[in-house]
Short mmCIF file of C-alpha atoms and ligand atoms in Angstrom, two decimals:
data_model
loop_
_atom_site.label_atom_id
_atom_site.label_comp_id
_atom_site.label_asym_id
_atom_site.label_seq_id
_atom_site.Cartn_x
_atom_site.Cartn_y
_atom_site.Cartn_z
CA UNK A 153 -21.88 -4.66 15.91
CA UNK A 154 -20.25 -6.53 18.65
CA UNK A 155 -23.15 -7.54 20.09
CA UNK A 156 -21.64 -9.07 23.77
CA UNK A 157 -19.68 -5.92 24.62
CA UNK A 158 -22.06 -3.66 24.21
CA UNK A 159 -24.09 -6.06 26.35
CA UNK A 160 -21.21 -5.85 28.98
CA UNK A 161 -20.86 -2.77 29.00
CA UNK A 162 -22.90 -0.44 26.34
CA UNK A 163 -22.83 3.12 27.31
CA UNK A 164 -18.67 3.81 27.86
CA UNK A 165 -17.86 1.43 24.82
CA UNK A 166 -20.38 3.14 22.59
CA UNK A 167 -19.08 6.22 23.86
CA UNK A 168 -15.68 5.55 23.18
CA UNK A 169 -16.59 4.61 20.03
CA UNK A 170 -18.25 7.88 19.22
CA UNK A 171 -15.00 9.60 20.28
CA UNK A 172 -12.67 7.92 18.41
CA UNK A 173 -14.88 8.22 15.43
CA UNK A 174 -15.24 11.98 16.11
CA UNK A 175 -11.50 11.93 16.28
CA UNK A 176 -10.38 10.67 12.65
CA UNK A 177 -13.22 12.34 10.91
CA UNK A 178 -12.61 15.64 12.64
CA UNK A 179 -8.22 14.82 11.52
CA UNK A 180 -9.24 14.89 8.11
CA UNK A 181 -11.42 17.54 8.09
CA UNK A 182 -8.26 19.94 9.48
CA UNK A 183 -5.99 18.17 6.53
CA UNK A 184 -3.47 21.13 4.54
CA UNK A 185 -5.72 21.04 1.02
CA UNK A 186 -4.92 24.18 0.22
CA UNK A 187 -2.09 26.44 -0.72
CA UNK A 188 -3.00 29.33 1.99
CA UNK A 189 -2.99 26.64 4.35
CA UNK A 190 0.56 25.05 3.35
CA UNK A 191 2.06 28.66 3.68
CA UNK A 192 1.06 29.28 6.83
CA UNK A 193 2.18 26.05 7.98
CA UNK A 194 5.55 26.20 6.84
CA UNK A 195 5.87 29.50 6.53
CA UNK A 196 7.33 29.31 2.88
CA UNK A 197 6.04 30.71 -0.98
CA UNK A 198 4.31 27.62 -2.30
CA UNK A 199 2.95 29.57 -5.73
CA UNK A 200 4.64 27.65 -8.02
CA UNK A 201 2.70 24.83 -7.33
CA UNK A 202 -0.77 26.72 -8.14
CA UNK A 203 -0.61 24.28 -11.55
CA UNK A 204 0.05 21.46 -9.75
CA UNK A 205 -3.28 21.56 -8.09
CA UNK A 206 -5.50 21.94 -10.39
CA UNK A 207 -4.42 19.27 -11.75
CA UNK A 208 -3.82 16.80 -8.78
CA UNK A 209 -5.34 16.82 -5.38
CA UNK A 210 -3.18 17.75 -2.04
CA UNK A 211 -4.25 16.36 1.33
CA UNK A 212 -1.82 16.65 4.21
CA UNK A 213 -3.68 15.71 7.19
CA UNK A 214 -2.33 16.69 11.11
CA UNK A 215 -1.13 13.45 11.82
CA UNK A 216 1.09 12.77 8.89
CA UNK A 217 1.36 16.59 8.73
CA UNK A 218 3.03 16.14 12.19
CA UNK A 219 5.74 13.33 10.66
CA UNK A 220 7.77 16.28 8.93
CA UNK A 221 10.97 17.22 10.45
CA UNK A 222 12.15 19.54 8.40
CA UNK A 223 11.60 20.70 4.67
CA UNK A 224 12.31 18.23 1.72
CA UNK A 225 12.85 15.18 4.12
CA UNK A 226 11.19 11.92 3.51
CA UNK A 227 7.85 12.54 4.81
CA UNK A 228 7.90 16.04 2.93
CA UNK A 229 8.29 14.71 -0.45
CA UNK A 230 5.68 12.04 -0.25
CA UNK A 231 3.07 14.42 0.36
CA UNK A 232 3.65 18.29 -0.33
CA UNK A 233 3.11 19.02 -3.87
CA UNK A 234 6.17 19.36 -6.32
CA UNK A 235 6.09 21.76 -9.31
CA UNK A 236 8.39 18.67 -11.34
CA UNK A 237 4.53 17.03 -10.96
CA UNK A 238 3.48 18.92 -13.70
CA UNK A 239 6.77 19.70 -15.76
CA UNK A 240 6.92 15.66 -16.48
CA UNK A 241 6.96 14.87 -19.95
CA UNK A 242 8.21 11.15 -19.34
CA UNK A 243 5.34 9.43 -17.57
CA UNK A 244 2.89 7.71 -18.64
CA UNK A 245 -1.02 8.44 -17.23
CA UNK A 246 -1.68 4.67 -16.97
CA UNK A 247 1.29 2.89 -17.37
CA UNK A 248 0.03 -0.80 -16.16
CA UNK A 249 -2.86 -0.35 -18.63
CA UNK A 250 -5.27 -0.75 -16.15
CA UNK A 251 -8.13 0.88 -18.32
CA UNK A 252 -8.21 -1.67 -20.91
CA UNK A 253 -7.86 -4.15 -18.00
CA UNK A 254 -11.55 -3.42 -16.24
CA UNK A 255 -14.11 -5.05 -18.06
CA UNK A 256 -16.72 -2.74 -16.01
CA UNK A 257 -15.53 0.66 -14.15
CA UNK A 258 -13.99 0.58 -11.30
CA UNK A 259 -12.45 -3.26 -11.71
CA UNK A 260 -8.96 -4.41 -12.88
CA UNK A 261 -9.71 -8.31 -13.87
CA UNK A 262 -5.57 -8.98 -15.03
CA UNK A 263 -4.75 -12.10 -13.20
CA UNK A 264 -6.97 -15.52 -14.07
CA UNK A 265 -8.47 -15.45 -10.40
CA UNK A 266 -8.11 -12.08 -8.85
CA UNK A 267 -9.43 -8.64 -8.88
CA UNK A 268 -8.87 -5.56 -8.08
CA UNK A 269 -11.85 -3.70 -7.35
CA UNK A 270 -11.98 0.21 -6.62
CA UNK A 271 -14.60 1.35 -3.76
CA UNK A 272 -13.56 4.46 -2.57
CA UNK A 273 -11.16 7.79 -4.52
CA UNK A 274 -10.51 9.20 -1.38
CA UNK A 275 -7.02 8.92 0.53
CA UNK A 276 -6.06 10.09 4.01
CA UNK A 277 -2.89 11.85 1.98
CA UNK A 278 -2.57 12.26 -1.20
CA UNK A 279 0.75 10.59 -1.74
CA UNK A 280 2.71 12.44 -4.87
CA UNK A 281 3.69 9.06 -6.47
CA UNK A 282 0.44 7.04 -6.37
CA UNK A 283 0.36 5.37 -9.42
CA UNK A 284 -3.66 6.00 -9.91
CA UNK A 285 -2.74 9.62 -9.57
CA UNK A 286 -5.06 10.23 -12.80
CA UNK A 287 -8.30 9.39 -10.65
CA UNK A 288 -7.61 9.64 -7.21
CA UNK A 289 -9.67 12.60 -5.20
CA UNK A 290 -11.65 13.10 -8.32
CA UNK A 291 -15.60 12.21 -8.02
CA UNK A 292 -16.85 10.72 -10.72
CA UNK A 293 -14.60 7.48 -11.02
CA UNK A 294 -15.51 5.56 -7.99
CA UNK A 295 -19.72 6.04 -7.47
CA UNK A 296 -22.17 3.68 -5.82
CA UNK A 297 -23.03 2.36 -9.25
CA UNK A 298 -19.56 1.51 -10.56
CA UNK A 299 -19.29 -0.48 -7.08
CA UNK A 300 -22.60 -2.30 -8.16
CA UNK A 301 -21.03 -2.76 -11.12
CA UNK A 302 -18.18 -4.43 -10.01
CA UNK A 303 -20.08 -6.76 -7.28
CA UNK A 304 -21.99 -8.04 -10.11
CA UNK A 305 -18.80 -8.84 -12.01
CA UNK A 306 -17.51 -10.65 -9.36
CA UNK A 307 -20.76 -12.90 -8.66
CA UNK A 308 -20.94 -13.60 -12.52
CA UNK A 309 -17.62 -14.16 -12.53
CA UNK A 310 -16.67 -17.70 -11.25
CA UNK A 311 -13.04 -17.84 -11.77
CA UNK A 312 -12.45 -14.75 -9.14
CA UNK A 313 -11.38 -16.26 -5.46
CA UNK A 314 -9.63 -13.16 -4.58
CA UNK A 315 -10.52 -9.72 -4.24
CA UNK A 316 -8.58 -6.97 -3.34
CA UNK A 317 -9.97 -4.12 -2.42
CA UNK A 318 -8.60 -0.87 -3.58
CA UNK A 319 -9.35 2.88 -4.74
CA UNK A 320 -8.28 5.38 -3.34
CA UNK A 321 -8.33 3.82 0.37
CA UNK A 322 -11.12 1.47 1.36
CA UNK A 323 -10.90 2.40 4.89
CA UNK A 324 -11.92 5.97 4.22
CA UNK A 325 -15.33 4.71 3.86
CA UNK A 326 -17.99 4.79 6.58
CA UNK A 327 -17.33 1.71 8.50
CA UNK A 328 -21.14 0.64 7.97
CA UNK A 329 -20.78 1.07 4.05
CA UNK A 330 -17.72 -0.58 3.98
CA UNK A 331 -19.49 -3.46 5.93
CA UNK A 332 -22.33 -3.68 3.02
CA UNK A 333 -19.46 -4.65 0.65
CA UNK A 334 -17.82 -7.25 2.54
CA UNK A 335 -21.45 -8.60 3.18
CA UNK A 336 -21.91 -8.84 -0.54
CA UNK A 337 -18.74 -10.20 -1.31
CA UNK A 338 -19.02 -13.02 1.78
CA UNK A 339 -22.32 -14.06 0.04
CA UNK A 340 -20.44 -14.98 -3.22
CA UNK A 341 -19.49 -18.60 -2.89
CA UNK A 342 -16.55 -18.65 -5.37
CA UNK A 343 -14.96 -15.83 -3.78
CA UNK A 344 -12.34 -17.45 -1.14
CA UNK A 345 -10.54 -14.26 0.29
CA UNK A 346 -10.74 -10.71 0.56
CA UNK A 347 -8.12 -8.36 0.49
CA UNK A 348 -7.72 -4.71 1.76
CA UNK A 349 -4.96 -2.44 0.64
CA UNK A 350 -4.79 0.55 2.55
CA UNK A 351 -2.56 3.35 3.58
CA UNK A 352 -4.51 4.23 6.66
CA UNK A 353 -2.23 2.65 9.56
CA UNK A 354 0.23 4.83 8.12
CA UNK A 355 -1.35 8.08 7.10
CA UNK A 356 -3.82 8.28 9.39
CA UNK A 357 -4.08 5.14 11.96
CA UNK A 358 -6.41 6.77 14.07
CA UNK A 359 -8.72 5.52 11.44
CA UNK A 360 -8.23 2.01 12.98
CA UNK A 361 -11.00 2.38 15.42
CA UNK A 362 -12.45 -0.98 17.69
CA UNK A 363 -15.58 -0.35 15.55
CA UNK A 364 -13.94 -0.67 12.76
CA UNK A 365 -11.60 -3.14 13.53
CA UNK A 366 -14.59 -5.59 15.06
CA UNK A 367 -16.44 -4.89 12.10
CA UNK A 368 -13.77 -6.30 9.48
CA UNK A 369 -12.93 -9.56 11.77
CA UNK A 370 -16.45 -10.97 10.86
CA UNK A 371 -15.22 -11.35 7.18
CA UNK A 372 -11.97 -13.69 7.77
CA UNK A 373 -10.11 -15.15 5.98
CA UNK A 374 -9.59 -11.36 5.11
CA UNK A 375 -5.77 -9.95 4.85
CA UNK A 376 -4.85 -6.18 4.77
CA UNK A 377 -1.87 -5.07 2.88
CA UNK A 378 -0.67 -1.57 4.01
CA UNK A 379 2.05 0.93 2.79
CA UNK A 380 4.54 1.89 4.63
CA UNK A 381 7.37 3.77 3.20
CA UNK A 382 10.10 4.97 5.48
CA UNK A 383 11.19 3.94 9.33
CA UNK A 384 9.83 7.54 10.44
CA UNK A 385 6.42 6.29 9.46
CA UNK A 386 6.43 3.63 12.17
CA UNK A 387 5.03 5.68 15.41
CA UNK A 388 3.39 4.28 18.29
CA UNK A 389 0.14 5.56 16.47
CA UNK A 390 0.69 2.97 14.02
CA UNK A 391 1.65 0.46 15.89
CA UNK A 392 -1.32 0.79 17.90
CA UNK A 393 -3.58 0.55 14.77
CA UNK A 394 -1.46 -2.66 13.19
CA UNK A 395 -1.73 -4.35 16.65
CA UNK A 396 -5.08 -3.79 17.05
CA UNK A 397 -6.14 -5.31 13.36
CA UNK A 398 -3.39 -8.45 14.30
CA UNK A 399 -5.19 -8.96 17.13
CA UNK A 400 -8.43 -9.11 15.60
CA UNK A 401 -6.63 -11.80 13.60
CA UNK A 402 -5.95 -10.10 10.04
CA UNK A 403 -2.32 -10.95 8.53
CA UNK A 404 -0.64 -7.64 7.96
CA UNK A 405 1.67 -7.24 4.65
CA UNK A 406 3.53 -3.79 3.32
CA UNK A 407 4.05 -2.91 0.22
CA UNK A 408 6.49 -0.29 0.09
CA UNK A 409 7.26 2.05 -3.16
CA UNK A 410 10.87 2.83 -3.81
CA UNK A 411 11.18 6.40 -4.34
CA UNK A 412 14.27 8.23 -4.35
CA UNK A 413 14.63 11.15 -1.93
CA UNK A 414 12.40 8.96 0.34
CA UNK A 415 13.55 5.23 1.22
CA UNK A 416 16.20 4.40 -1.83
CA UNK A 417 19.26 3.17 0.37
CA UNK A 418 19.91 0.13 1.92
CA UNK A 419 19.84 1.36 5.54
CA UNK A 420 16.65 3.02 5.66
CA UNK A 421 15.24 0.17 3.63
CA UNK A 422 16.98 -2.40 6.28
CA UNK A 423 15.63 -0.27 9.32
CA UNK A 424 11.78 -0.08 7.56
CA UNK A 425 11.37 -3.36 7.66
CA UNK A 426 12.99 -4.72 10.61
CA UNK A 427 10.97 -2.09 12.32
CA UNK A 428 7.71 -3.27 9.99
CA UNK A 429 8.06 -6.71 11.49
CA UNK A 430 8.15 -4.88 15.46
CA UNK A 431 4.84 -3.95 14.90
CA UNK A 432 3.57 -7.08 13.32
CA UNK A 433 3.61 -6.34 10.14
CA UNK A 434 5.23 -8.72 7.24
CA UNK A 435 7.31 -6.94 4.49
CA UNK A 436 5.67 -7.93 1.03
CA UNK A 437 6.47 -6.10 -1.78
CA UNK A 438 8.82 -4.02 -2.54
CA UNK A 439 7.87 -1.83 -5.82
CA UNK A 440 9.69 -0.43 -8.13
CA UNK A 441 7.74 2.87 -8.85
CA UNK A 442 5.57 3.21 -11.69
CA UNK A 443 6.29 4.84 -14.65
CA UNK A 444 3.28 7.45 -13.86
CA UNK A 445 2.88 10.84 -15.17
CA UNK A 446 3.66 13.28 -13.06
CA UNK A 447 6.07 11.00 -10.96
CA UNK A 448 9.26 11.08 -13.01
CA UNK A 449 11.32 12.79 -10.06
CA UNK A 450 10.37 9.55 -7.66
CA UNK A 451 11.59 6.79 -10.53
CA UNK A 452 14.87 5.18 -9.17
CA UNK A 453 17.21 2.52 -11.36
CA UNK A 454 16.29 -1.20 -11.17
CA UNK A 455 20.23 -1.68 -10.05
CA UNK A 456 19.20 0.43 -6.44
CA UNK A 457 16.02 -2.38 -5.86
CA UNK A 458 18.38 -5.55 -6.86
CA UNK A 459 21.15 -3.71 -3.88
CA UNK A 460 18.51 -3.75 -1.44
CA UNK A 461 17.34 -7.02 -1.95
CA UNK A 462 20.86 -8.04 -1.31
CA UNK A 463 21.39 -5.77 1.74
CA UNK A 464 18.22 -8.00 3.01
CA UNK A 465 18.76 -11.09 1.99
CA UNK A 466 20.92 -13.62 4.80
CA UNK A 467 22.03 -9.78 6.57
CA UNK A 468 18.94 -9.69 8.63
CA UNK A 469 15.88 -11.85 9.51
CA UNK A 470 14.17 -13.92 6.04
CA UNK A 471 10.83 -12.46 7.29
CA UNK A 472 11.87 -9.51 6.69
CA UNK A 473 12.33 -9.86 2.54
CA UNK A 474 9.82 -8.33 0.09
CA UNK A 475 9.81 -9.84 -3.22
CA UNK A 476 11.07 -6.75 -5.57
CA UNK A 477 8.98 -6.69 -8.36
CA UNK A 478 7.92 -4.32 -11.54
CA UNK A 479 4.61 -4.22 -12.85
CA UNK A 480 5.34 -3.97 -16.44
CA UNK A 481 3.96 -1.21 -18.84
CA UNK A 482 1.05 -2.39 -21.04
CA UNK A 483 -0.53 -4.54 -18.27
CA UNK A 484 1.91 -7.33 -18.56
CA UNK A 485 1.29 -7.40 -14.55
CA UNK A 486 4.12 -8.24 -11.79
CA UNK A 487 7.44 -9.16 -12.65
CA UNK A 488 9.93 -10.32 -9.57
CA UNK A 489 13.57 -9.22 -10.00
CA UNK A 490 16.41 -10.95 -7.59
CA UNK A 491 20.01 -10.26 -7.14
CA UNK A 492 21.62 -12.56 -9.13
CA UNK A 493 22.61 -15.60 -7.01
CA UNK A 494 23.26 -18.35 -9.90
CA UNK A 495 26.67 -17.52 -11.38
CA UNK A 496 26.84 -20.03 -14.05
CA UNK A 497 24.66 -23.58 -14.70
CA UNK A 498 26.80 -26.51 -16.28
CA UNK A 499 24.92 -29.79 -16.90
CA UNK A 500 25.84 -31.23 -13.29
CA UNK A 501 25.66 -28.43 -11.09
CA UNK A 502 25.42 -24.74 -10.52
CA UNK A 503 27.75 -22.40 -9.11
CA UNK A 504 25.97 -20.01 -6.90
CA UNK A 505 27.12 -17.35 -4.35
CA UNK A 506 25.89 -16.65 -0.84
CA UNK A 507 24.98 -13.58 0.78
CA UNK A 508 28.65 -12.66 2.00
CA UNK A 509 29.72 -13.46 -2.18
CA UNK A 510 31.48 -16.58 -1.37
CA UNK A 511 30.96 -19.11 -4.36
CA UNK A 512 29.32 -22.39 -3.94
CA UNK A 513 28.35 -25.33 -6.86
CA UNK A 514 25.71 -27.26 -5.91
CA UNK A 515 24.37 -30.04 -8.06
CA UNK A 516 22.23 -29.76 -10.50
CA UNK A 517 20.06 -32.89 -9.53
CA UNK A 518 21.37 -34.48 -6.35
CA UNK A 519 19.36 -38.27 -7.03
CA UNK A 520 21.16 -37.96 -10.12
CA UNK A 521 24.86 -36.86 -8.78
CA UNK A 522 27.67 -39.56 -8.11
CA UNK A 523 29.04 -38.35 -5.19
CA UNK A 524 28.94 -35.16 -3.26
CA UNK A 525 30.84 -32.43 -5.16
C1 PLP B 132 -1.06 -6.35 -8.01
C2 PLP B 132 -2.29 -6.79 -8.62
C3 PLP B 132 -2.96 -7.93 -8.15
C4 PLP B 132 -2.47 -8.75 -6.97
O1 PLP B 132 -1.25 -9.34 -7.21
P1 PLP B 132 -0.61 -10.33 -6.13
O2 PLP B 132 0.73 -10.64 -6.69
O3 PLP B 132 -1.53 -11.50 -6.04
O4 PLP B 132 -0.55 -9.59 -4.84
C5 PLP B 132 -4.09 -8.33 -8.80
N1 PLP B 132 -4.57 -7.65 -9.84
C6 PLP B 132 -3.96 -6.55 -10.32
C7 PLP B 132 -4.54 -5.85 -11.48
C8 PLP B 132 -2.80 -6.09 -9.72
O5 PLP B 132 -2.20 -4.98 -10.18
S1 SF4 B 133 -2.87 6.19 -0.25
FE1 SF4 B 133 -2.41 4.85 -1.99
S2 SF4 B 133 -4.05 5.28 -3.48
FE2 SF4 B 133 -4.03 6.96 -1.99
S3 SF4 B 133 -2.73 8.55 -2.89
FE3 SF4 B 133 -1.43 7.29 -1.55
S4 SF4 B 133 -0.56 5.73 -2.92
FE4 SF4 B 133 -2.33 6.63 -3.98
#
C-alpha cells in the first residue's frame, strides 16, 4: 500500500480506489460471452459460430466492445468469433512447441536465461489469434499449484535473470495476488528483472488503477510489454492507463501481431506506432502471426512484414521500429527478418541501399581501406 497517501489523505484516496476497482471488475462482468448476448448487440444471426464456442472462449467486454465501428472492421475481427476458427485444418495447436519447452506446468524455460512463466488464463478479450488459444479461458492449466511450481523453478534455477510474466493476462489477477508473486520473485537473488506482458491498456485500461499501478512500482527494474494492434486501439482510455504506469516509472514496449484484415498495410502500421510512441509507449516487436490452429484466416506472407519494416525504416522516427521477427515452429524461438539492405558483399566493401533505394558501397573494414571509396 502506499503508505504516505493514505496518510495524507486516507478516506477520498481509498475511496477512489474502491471505485475504480468497482469499475473494471463490474466491465468485465457485463463482457458479450455469449451468443444471445452478441445478437442482441449487433443485431445479426451469429449461429454458425455455436461450434466455435465450445471449443474456444469469447469475451467482448464494453470497453473494447465500444471500439467497433461497424461489422468486420479491425476491432471486429480481433474479437467476435469466426466460424473459419473451427474449419482450419492448417494450424498447428502449439506451433512454438511450448509444451515440450516447460520443464514444470505453466513455464516455458527456451532461452538460456529467461522464462516465461504463466499466472493467470484469463484475458480481458479473448483475442481470435492468440497463439495460446489451446489453454486460454480454460481452468485447469494455470492453478495456484502450477504457479508454485514455477516459483520453485525459478529459485532452483540459477541461470534465470528474467522473467516474463504471461498467461492469459497477469493483470487480470487481484492486485494483492499479483503482489505475492512479484514478492516471491524479488526475493530470488539471481532473478535481475521482471517482465509483464499484458493486453490490459488496450482491452481494458481501466484495469490500470493507482492501486495497481503503486503496487507494481515497488518491484523495479520491472518493464511491461503490451499489445496493441491497430491506431483505433489508441483512445484517451489508454493513454491514460500507459501514462499512468510511465509515470510510475515502468518502460512501456508493444508487441503487435500482424493479422490481415486488421493492421497488414503500411499506413495503418505507420499510424500505430507513431501514435504508440504519443502515448509513451516504444514499438517492440512486430510478429508475424503464429501458425496456430484455428488462426489460419489471420496468417499474412512474410513479404507484407519485410514492406512494413521498410515503410518504417528512415520514413518516420527510428523509435518507432519493431524488430519483425518469427518464432519458428518446433520451438526454435525468435527469428528477426529485415528488408534486405546489403545488395552484394565483395572483399573490400559492400554495396548497400538506403531507405529512398539509392545504392551506396561502403567498405568492408574502413582501418583496413586505402582511401575513401
Ligand atoms: C518470446 C519469448 C521470450 C522473450 O524473448 P525476448 O526476445 O527476450 O523478448 C522468452 N521465452 C520464450 C519462451 C519466448 O517465447
Ligand atoms: S490478451 Fe493475449 S493471451 Fe489473452 S487472448 Fe489476447 S492474445 Fe491471447
Amino acid at each position: 500500500m502506499d503508505v504516505e497517501r493514505s496518510f495524507d489523505n486516507p478516506l477520498p484516496c481509498r475511496k477512489a480506489q474502491q471505485e475504480e476497482w468497482r469499475g473494471w471488475k463490474s466491465l468485465l462482468a457485463r463482457s458479450i460471452t455469449s451468443i444471445p448476448k452478441l445478437e442482441a448487440h449487433f443485431a445479426l444471426r451469429f449461429q454458425e459460430i455455436a461450434s466455435v464456442l465450445a471449443r474456444y472462449p469469447m469475451r467482448i467486454n464494453p470497453y473494447y466492445l465500444s471500439l467497433i465501428k461497424k461489422v468486420g472492421d479491425p476491432i471486429y475481427r480481433q474479437c467476435v468469433p469466426d466460424p473459419k476458427e473451427i474449419a482450419d485444418t492448417r494450424g498447428l495447436e502449439d506451433p512454438l512447441d511450448e509444451g515440450r519447452l516447460s520443464p514444470v506446468p505453466g513455464l516455458i524455460h527456451r532461452y538460456p536465461d529467461r522464462v516465461v512463466f504463466l499466472v493467470s488464463n484469463q484475458c480481458a478479450v479473448y483475442c481470435r489469434f492468440c497463439n495460446r488459444k489451446r489453454m486460454v479461458g480454460r481452468p485447469d492449466v494455470v492453478t495456484r499449484e502450477t504457479i508454485q511450481g514455477g516459483l520453485e523453478y525459478i529459485k532452483k534455477t540459477c541461470s534465470v535473470r528474467d522473467v516474463l510474466l504471461s498467461g492469459g493476462d497477469p493483470l487480470l489477477l487481484d492486485t494483492r495476488f499479483l503482489q505475492c508473486i512479484l514478492k516471491e520473485l524479488r526475493s530470488i537473488r539471481h532473478v535481475e528483472i521482471i517482465r509483464i506482458g499484458t493486453r490490459v491498456p488496450c482491452t481494458l485500461p481501466q484495469r490500470i488503477t493507482s492501486d495497481l499501478v503503486n503496487t507494481l512500482k515497488c518491484f523495479h527494474p520491472l518493464y511491461i510489454n503490451t499489445h496493441f494492434n491497430h491506431p483505433r486501439e489508441i483512445t484517451s482510455e489508454a493513454a491514460r492507463a500507459c501514462g499512468m504506469l510511465a509515470d510510475a516509472g515502468i518502460p512501456l514496449g508493444n508487441q503487435t501481431v500482424l493479422l490481415e484484415g486488421v493492421n497488414d498495410d503500411t499506413r495503418t502500421m505507420v499510424e500505430l506506432v507513431q501514435r504508440l510512441l504519443q502515448i509513451r509507449v516504444r514499438p517492440y516487436y512486430l510478429f508475424q502471426a503464429d501458425l496456430v490452429k484455428g488462426t489460419a484466416h489471420f496468417w499474412t506472407p512474410i513479404q507484407k512484414g519485410l514492406q512494413i519494416m521498410a515503410a518504417i525504416q528512415g520514413h518516420t522516427s527510428g523509435m518507432c521500429l519493431p524488430h519483425f521477427a518469427v518464432d519458428l515452429p518446433g520451438g526454435g524461438g525468435k527469428v528477426p527478418l529485415l528488408p534486405d539492405y546489403v545488395l552484394e558483399t565483395r572483399p573490400d566493401h559492400i554495396k548497400v541501399k538506403n531507405y529512398m533505394g539509392r545504392v551506396f558501397s561502403y567498405p568492408t573494414d574502413p582501418g583496413k581501406t586505402q582511401s575513401a571509396p
